mmCIF file of C-alpha atoms in Angstrom:
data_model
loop_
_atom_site.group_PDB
_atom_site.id
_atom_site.type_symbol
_atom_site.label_atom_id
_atom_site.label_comp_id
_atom_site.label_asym_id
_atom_site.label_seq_id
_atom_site.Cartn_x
_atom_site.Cartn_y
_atom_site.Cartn_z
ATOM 1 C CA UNK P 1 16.121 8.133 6.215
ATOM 2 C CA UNK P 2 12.534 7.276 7.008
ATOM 3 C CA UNK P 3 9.991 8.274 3.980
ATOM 4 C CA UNK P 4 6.224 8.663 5.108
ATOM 5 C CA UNK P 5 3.226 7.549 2.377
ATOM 6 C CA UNK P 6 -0.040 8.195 3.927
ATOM 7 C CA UNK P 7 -0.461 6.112 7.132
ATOM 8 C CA UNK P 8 2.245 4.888 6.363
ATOM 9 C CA UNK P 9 6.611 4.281 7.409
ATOM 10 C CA UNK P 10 9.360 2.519 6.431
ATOM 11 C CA UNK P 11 13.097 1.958 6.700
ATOM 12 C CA UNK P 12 15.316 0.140 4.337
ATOM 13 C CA UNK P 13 15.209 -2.037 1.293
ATOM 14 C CA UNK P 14 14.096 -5.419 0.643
ATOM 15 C CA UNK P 15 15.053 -8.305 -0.803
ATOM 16 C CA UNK P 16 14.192 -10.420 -3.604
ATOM 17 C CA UNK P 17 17.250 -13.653 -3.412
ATOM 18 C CA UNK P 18 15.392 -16.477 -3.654
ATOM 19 C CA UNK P 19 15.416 -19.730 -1.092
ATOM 20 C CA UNK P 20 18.558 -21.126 -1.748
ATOM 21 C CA UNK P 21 17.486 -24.553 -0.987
ATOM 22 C CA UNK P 22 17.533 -27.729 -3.766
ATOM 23 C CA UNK P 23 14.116 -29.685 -3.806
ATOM 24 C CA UNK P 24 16.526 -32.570 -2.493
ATOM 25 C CA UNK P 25 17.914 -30.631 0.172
ATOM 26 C CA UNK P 26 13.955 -29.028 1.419
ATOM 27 C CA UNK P 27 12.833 -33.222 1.339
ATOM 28 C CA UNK P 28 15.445 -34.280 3.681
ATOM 29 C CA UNK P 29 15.030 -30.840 6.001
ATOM 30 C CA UNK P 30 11.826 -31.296 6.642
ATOM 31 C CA UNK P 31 12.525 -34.759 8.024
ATOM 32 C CA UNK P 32 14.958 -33.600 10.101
ATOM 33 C CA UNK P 33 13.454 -32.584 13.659
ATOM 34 C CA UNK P 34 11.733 -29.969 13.025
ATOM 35 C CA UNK P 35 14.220 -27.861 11.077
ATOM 36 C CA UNK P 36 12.482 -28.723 7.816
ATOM 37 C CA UNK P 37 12.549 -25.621 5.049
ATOM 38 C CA UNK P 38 14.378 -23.332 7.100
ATOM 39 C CA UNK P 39 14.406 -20.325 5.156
ATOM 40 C CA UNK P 40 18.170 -18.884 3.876
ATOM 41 C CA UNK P 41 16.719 -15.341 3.454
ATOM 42 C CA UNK P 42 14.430 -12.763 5.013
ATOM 43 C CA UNK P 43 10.816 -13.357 4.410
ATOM 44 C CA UNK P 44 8.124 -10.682 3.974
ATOM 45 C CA UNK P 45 5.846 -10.969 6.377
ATOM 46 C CA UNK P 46 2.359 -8.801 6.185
ATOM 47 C CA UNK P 47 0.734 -9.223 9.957
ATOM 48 C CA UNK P 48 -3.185 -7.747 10.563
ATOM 49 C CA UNK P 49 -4.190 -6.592 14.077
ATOM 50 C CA UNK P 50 -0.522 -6.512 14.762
ATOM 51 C CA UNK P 51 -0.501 -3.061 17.239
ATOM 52 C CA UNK P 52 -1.348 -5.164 20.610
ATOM 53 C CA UNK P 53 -1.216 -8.590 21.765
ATOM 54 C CA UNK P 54 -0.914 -11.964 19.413
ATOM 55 C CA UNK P 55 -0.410 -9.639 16.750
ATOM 56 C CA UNK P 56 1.929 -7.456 17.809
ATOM 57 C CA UNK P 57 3.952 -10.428 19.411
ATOM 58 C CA UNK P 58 4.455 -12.099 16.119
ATOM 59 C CA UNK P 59 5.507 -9.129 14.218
ATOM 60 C CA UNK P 60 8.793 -8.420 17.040
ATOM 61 C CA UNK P 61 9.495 -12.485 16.797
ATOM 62 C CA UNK P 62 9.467 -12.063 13.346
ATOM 63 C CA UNK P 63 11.850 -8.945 13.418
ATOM 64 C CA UNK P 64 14.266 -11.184 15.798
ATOM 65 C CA UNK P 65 14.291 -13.638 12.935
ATOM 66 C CA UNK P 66 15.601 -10.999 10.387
ATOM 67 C CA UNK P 67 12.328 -11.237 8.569
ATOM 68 C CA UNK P 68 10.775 -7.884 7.424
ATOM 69 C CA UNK P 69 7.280 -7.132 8.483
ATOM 70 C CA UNK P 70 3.998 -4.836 6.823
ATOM 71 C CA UNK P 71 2.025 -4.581 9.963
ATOM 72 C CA UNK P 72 -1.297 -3.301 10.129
ATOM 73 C CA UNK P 73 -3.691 -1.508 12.845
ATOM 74 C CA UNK P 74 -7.423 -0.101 13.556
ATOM 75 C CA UNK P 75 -5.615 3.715 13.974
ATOM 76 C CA UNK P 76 -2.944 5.358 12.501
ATOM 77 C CA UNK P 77 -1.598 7.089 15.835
ATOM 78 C CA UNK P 78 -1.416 3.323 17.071
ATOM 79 C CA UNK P 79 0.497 2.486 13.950
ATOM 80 C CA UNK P 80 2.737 4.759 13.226
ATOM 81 C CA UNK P 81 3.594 4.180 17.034
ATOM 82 C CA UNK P 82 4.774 0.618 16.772
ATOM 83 C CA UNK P 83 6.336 1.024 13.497
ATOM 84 C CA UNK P 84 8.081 3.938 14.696
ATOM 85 C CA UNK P 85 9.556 1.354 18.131
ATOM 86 C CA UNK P 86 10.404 -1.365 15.558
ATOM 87 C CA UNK P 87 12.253 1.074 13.540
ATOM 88 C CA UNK P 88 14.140 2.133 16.554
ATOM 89 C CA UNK P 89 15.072 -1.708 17.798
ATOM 90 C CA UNK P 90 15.804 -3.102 14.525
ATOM 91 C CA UNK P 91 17.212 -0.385 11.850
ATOM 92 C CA UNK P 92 18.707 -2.448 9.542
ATOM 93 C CA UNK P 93 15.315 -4.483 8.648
ATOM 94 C CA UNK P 94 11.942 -3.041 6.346
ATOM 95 C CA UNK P 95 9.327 -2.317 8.352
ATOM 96 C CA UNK P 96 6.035 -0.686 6.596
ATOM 97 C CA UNK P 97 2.558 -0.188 8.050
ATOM 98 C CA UNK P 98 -0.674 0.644 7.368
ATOM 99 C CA UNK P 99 -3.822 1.507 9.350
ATOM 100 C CA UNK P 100 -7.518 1.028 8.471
ATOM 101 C CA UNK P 101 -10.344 -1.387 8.578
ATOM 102 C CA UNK P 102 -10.369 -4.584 7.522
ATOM 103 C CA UNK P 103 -14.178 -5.274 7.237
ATOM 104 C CA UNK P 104 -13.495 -3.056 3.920
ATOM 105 C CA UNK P 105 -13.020 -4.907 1.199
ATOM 106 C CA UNK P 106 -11.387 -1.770 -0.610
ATOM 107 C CA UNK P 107 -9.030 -0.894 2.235
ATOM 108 C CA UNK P 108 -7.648 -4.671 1.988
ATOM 109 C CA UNK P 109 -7.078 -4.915 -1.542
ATOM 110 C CA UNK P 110 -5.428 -1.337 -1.569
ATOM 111 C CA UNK P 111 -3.713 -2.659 1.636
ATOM 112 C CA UNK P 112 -2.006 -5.802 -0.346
ATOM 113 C CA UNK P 113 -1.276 -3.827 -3.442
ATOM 114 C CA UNK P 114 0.582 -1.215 -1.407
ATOM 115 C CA UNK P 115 2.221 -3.977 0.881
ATOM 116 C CA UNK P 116 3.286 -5.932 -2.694
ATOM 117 C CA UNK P 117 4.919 -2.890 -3.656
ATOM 118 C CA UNK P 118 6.965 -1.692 -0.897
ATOM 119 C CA UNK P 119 8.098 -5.523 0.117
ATOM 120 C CA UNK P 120 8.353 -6.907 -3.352
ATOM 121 C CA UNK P 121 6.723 -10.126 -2.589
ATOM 122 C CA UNK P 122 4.691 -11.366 0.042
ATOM 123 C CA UNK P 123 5.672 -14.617 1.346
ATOM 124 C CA UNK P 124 3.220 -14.803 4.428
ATOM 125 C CA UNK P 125 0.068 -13.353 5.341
ATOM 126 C CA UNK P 126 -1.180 -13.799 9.159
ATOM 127 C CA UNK P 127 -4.763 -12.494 9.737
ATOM 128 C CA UNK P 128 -5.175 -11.651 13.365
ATOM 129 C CA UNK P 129 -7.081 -8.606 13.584
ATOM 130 C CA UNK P 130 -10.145 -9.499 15.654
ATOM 131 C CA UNK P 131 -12.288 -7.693 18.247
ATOM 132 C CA UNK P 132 -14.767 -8.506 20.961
ATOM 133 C CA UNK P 133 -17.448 -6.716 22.739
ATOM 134 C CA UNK P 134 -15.755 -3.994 25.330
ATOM 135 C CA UNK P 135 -17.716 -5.550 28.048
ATOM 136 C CA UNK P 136 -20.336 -8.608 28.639
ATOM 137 C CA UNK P 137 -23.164 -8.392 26.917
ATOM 138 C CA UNK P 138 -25.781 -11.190 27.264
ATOM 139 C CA UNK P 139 -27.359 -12.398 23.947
ATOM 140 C CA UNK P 140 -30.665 -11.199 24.160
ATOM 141 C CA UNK P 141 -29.438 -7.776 25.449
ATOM 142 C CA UNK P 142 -26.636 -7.239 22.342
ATOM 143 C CA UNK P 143 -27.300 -4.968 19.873
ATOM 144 C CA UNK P 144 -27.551 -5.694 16.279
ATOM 145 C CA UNK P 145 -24.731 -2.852 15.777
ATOM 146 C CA UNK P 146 -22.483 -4.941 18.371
ATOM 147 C CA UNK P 147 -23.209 -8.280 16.135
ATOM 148 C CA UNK P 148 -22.291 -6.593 13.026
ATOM 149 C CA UNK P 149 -19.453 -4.744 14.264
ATOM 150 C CA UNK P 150 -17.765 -8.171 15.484
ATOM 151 C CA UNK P 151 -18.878 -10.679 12.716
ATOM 152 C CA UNK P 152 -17.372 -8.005 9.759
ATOM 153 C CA UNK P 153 -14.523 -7.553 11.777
ATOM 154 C CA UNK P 154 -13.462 -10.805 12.286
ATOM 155 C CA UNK P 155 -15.032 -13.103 10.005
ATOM 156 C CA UNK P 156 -16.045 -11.092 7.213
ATOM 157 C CA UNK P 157 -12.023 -8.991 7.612
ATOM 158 C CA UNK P 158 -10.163 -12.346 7.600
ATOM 159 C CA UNK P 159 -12.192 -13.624 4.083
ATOM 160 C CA UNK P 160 -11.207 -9.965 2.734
ATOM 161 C CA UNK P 161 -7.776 -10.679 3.439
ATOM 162 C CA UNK P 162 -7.446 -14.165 2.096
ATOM 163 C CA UNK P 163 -9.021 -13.524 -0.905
ATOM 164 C CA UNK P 164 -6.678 -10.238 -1.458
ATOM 165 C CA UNK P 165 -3.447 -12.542 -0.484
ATOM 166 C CA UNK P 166 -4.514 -15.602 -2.479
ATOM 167 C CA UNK P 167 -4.374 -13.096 -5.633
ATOM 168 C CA UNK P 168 -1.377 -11.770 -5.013
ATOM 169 C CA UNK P 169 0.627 -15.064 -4.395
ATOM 170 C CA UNK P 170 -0.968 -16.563 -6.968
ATOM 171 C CA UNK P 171 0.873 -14.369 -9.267
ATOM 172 C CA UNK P 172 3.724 -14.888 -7.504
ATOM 173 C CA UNK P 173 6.595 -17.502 -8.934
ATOM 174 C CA UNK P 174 6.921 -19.280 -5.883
ATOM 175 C CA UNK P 175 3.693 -18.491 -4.140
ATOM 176 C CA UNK P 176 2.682 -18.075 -0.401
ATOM 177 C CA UNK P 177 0.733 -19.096 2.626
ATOM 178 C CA UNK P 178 -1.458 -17.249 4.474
ATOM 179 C CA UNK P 179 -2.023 -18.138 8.723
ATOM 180 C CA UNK P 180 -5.613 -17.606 9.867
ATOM 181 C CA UNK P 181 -5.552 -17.229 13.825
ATOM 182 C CA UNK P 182 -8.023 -19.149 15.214
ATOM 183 C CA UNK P 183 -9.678 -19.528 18.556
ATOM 184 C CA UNK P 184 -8.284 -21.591 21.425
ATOM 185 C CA UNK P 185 -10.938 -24.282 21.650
ATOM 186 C CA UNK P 186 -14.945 -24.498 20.352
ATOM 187 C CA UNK P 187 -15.743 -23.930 23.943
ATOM 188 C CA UNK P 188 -19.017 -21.861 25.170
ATOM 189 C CA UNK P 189 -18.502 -18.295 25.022
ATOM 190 C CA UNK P 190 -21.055 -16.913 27.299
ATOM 191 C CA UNK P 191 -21.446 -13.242 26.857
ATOM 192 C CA UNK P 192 -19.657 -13.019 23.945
ATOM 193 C CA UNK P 193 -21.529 -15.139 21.312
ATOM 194 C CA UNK P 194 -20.657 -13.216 18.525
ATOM 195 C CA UNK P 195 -16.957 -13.661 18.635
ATOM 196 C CA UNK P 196 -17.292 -17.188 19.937
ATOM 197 C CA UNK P 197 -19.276 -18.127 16.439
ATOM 198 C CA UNK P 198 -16.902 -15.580 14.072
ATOM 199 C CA UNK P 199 -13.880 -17.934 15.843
ATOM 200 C CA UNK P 200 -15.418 -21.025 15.657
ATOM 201 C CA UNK P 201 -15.577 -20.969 11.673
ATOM 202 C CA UNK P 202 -12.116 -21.168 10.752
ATOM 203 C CA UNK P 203 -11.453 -25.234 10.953
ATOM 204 C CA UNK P 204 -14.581 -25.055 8.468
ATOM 205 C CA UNK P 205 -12.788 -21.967 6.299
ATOM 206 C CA UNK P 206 -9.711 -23.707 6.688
ATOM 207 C CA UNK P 207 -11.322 -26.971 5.157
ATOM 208 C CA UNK P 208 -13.147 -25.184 2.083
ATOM 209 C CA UNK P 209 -9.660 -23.124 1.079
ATOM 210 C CA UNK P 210 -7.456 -26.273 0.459
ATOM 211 C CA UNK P 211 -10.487 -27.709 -1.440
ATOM 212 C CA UNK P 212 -10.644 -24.864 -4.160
ATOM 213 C CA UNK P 213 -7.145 -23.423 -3.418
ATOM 214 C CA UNK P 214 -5.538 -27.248 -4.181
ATOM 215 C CA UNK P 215 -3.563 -27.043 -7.779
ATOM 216 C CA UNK P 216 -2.421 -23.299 -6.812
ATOM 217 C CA UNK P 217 1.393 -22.325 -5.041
ATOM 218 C CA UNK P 218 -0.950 -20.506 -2.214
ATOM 219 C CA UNK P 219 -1.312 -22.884 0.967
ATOM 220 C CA UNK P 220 -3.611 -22.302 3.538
ATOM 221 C CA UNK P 221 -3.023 -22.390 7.626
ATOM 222 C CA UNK P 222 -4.399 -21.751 10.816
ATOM 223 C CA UNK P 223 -2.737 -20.490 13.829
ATOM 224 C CA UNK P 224 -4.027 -21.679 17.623
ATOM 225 C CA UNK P 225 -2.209 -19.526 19.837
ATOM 226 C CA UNK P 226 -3.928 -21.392 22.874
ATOM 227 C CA UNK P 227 -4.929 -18.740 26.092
ATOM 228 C CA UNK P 228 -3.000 -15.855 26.218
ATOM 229 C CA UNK P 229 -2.446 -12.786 28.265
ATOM 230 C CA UNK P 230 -4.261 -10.104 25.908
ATOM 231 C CA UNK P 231 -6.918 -7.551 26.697
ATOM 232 C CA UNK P 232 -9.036 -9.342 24.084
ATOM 233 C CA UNK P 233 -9.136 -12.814 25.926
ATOM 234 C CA UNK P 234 -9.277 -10.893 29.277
ATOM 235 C CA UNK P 235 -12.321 -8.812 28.501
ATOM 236 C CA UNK P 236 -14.777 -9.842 30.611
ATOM 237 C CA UNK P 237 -12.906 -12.020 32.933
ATOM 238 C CA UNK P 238 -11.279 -9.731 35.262
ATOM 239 C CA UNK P 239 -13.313 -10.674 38.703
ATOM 240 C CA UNK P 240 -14.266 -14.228 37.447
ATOM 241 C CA UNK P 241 -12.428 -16.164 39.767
ATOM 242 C CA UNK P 242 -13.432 -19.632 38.008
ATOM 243 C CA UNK P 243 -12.288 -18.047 34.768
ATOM 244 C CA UNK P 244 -8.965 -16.569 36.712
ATOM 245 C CA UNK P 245 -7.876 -20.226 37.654
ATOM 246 C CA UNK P 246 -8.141 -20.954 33.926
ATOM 247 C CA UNK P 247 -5.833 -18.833 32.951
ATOM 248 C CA UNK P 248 -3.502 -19.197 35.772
ATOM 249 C CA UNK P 249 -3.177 -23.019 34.440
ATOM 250 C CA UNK P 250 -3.197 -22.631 30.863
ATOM 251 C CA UNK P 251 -2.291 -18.973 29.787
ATOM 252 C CA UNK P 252 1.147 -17.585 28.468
ATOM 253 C CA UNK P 253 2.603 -14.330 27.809
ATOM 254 C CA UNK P 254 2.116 -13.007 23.822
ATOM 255 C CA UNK P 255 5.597 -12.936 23.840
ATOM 256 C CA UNK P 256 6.065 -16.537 25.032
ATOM 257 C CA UNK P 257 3.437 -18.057 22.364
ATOM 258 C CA UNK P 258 4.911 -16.001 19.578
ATOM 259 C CA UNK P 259 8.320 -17.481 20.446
ATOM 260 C CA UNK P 260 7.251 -20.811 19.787
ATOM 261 C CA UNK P 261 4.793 -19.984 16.660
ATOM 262 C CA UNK P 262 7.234 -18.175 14.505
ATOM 263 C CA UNK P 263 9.630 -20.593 13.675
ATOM 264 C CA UNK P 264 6.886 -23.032 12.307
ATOM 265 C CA UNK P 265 5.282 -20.867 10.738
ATOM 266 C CA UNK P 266 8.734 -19.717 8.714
ATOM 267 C CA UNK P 267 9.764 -23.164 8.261
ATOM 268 C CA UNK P 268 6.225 -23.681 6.456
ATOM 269 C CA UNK P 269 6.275 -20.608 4.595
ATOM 270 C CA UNK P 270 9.802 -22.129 2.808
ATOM 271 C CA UNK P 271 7.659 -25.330 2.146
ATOM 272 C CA UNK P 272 5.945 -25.084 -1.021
ATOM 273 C CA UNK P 273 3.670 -27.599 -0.907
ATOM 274 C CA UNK P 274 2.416 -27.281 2.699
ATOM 275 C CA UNK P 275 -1.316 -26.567 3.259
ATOM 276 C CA UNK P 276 -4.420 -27.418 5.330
ATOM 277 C CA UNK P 277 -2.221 -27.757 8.430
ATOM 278 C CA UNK P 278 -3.202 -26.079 11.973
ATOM 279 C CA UNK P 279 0.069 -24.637 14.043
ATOM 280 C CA UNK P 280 -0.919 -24.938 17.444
ATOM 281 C CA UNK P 281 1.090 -23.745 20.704
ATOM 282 C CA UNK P 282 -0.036 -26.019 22.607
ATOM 283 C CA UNK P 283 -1.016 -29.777 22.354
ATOM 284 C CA UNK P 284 -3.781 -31.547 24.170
ATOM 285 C CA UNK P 285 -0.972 -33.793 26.282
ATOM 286 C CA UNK P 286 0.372 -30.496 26.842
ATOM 287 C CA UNK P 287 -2.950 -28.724 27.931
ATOM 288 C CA UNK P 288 -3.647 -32.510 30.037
ATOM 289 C CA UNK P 289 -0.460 -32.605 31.828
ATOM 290 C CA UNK P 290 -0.906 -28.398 32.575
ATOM 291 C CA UNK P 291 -3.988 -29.760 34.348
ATOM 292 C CA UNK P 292 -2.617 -32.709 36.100
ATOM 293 C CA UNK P 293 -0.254 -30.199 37.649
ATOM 294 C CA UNK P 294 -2.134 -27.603 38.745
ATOM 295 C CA UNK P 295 -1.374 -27.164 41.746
ATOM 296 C CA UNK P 296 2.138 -25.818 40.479
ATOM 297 C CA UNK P 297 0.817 -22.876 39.173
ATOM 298 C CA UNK P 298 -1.742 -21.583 41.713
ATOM 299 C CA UNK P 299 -1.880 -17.600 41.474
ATOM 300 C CA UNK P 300 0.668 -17.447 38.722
ATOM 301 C CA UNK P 301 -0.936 -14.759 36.536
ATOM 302 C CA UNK P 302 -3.282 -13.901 39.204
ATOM 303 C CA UNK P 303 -3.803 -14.124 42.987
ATOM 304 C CA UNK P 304 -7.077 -15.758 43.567
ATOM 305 C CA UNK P 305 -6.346 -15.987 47.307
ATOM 306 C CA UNK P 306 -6.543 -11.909 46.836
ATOM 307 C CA UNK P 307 -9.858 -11.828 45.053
ATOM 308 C CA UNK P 308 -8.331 -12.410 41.397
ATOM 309 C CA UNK P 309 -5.207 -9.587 41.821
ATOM 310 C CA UNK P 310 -2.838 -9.462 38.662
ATOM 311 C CA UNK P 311 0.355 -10.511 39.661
ATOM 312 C CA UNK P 312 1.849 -9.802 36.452
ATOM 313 C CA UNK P 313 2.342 -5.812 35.066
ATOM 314 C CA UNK P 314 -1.836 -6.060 33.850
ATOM 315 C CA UNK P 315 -1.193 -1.827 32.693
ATOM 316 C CA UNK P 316 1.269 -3.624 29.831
ATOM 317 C CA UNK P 317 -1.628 -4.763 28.274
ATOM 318 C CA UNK P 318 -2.993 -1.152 27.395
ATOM 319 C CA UNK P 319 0.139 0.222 26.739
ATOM 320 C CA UNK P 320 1.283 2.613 24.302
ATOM 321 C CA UNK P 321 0.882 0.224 21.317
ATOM 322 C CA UNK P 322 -2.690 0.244 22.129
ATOM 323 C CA UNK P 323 -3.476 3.991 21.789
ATOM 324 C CA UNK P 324 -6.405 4.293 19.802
ATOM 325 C CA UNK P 325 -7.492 1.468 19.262
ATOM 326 C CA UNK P 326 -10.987 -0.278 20.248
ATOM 327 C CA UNK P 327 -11.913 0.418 23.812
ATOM 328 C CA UNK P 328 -11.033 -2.028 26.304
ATOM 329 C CA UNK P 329 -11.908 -2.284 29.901
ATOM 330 C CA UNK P 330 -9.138 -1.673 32.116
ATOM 331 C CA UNK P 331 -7.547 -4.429 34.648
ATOM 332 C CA UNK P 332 -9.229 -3.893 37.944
ATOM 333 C CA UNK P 333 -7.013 -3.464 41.068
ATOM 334 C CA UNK P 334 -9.688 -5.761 43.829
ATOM 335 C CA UNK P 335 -9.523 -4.360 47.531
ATOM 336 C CA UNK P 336 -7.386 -6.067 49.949
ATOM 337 C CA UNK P 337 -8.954 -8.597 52.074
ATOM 338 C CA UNK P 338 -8.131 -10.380 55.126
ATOM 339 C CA UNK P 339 -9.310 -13.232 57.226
ATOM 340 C CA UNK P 340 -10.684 -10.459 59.725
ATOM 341 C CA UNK P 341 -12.535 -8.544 57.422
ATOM 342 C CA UNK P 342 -16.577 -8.668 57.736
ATOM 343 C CA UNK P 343 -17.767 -11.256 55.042
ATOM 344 C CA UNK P 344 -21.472 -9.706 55.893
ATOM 345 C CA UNK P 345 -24.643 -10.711 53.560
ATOM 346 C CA UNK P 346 -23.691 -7.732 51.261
ATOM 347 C CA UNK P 347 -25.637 -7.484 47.596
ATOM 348 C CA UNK P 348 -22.835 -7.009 44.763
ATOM 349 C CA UNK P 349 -23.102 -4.161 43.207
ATOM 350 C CA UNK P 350 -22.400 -3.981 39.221
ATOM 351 C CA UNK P 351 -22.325 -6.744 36.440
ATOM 352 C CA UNK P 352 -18.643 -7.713 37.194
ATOM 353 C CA UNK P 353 -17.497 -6.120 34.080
ATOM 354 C CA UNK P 354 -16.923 -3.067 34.095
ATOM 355 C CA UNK P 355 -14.076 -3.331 36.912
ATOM 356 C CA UNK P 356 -14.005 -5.070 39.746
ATOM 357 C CA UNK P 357 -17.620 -4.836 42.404
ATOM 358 C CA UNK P 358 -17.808 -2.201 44.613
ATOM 359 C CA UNK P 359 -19.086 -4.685 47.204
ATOM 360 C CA UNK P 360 -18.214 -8.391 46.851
ATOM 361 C CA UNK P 361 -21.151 -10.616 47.122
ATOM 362 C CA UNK P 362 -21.589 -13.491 49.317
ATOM 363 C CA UNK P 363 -20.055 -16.203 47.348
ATOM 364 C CA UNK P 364 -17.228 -14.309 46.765
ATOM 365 C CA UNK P 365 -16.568 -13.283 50.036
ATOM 366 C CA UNK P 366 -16.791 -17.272 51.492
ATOM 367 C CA UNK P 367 -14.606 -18.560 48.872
ATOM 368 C CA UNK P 368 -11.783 -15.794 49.573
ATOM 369 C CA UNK P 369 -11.931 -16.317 52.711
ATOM 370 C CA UNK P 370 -11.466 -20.240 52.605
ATOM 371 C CA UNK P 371 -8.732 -19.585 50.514
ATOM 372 C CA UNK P 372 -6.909 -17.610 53.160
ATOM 373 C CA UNK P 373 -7.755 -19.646 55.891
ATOM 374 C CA UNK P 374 -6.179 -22.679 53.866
ATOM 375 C CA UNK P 375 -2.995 -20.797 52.504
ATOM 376 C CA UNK P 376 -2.500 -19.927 56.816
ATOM 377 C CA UNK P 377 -2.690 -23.460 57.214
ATOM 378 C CA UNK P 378 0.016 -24.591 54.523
ATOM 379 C CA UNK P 379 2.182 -21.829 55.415
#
């Protein structure tokens, strides 16, 4: 029987056995390729941001690992959906959630108290709630509201939540570790300076934590998912074309990240002495050799030859789990060109952000139409 407690649902009882793992046998593990503190029970898992995209994809990998997950949303409808779909898929697992914001500090500490008491411990904590601007907005033309709203969102939400899980595993007899999700690179965020800076502190938060955290059985981590599918990393980028190539080289699925993430981030939540590391998907080799072989994945995600089309389901990424949450501009669906259509001297009309331009503007219309003319010739 699911019971209801304010915003939130659960299913199922947890478990308190404890690793069952000798110090010897943890030593030699975690020389072992990569299999290194494998952990020989569920672990509790209490996921921010986790109704959409890197978020959401963690919380199902964790579910697939047995693990039981607190996850936690902007809106309730949004969270009681996804709780409700995890309940459905995996009914023999505790699933709680919890919706609210995280730039309050009193809605995080209430947040970990309630998540300590219906899990019974907390052995991870992965902040990954984070927001951007809807649509471009050049520096000088944000608003101080659109600054604030980002920066206490993501910076201000994620020190909230440390602070709330470092007490709580603290008291803990065998600790925790807590997963910061970072941003992909330091790289210039044009448009979007706000979350570009709120990302771009975390190697520096990351730093200070071990510092004052060192002595403790709390270790501190951060996550770099790499460029990924979501509506957050996609805001803004829908008719780039330059910025389309990008991701057709170097982005994955949620799904296909979170595959990869998980099981390093369980096998160093079973390490008790782990901290200050950064759990990346992707390596520079790997993002070097991606590059070297381009030409392999030309108009994977999305056809450039047909002005930047998805070729992927784009509508998945404001799906259901999304409902209610902050607004997001939807994936544009560009007109269909040919080689015989009139590439005239038309003006664009619109900032390219809003959706795709009513009228593509000259540049745009050239470079399409080389790219046709060359994909006729290699066909």
């Amino acid at each position: 029987e699911k019971k209801f407690l304010g915003n939130a649902i659960t299913k199922g009882s947890s478990s308190s056995s404890a690793y069952g793992r000798s110090s010897w046998g943890n030593w030699w593990y975690r020389w072992s390729w990569g299999m290194a503190g494998t952990p020989s029970r569920p672990l509790n898992v209490v996921i921010t941001g986790a109704t959409r995209d890197i978020g959401f994809a963690l919380a199902e990998e964790h579910l697939k690992n047995g693990d039981n997950v607190f996850v936690h949303g902007l809106r309730r409808e949004a969270v009681d959906d996804v709780v409700r779909r995890f309940s459905e898929r995996f009914p023999d697992q505790v699933i709680w959630g919890m919706a609210g914001d995280v730039a309050d500090p009193d809605f995080v500490r209430m947040m970990g108290m309630y998540a300590q008491k219906w899990l019974g411990r907390i052995d991870a904590w992965i902040n990954s709630a984070a927001i951007t601007y809807p649509r471009k907005r050049r520096f000088l033309e944000t608003k101080p509201t659109e600054f604030a709203r980002v920066m206490n969102m993501n910076l201000l939400g994620l020190l909230y939540g440390t602070q709330t899980a470092s007490l709580i595993m603290r008291s803990q007899n065998q600790g925790g570790h807590i997963f910061n999700v970072e941003a992909s690179d330091n790289a210039p965020t044009p448009q979007f300076a706000a979350y570009g800076a709120s990302k771009a502190s975390m190697p520096q938060i990351l730093k200070t934590l071990v510092v004052e955290l060192q002595g403790t059985k709390v270790g501190v981590h951060n996550i770099a998912p790499g460029l990924a599918l979501t509506a957050l990393q996609l805001a803004g980028h829908w008719t780039d074309l330059d910025s389309l190539r990008v991701f057709n080289i170097l982005a994955e699925k949620p799904e296909t990240i979170a595959k990869s993430l998980v099981p390093q981030i369980r096998r160093t939540a079973c390490s008790r002495s782990s901290t200050g590391s950064t759990i990346r998907y992707m390596s520079q080799s790997h993002v070097l050799w991606r590059c070297m072989t381009s030409g392999w994945r030309v108009n994977r995600w999305f056809d450039i030859w047909n002005g930047g089309l998805p070729a992927f389901n784009a509508s998945a990424l404001f799906g259901e789990s999304c409902a209610g949450d902050e607004e997001a501009p939807a994936p544009p669906t560009p007109p269909q060109l040919s080689v015989e259509d009139d590439f005239g001297d038309e003006e664009e009309q619109g900032d390219g952000c809003d959706g795709p331009p009513k009228k593509w503007s000259t540049w745009q219309r050239r470079r399409i139409k080389t790219h046709y003319l060359r994909s006729s010739q290699r066909r």
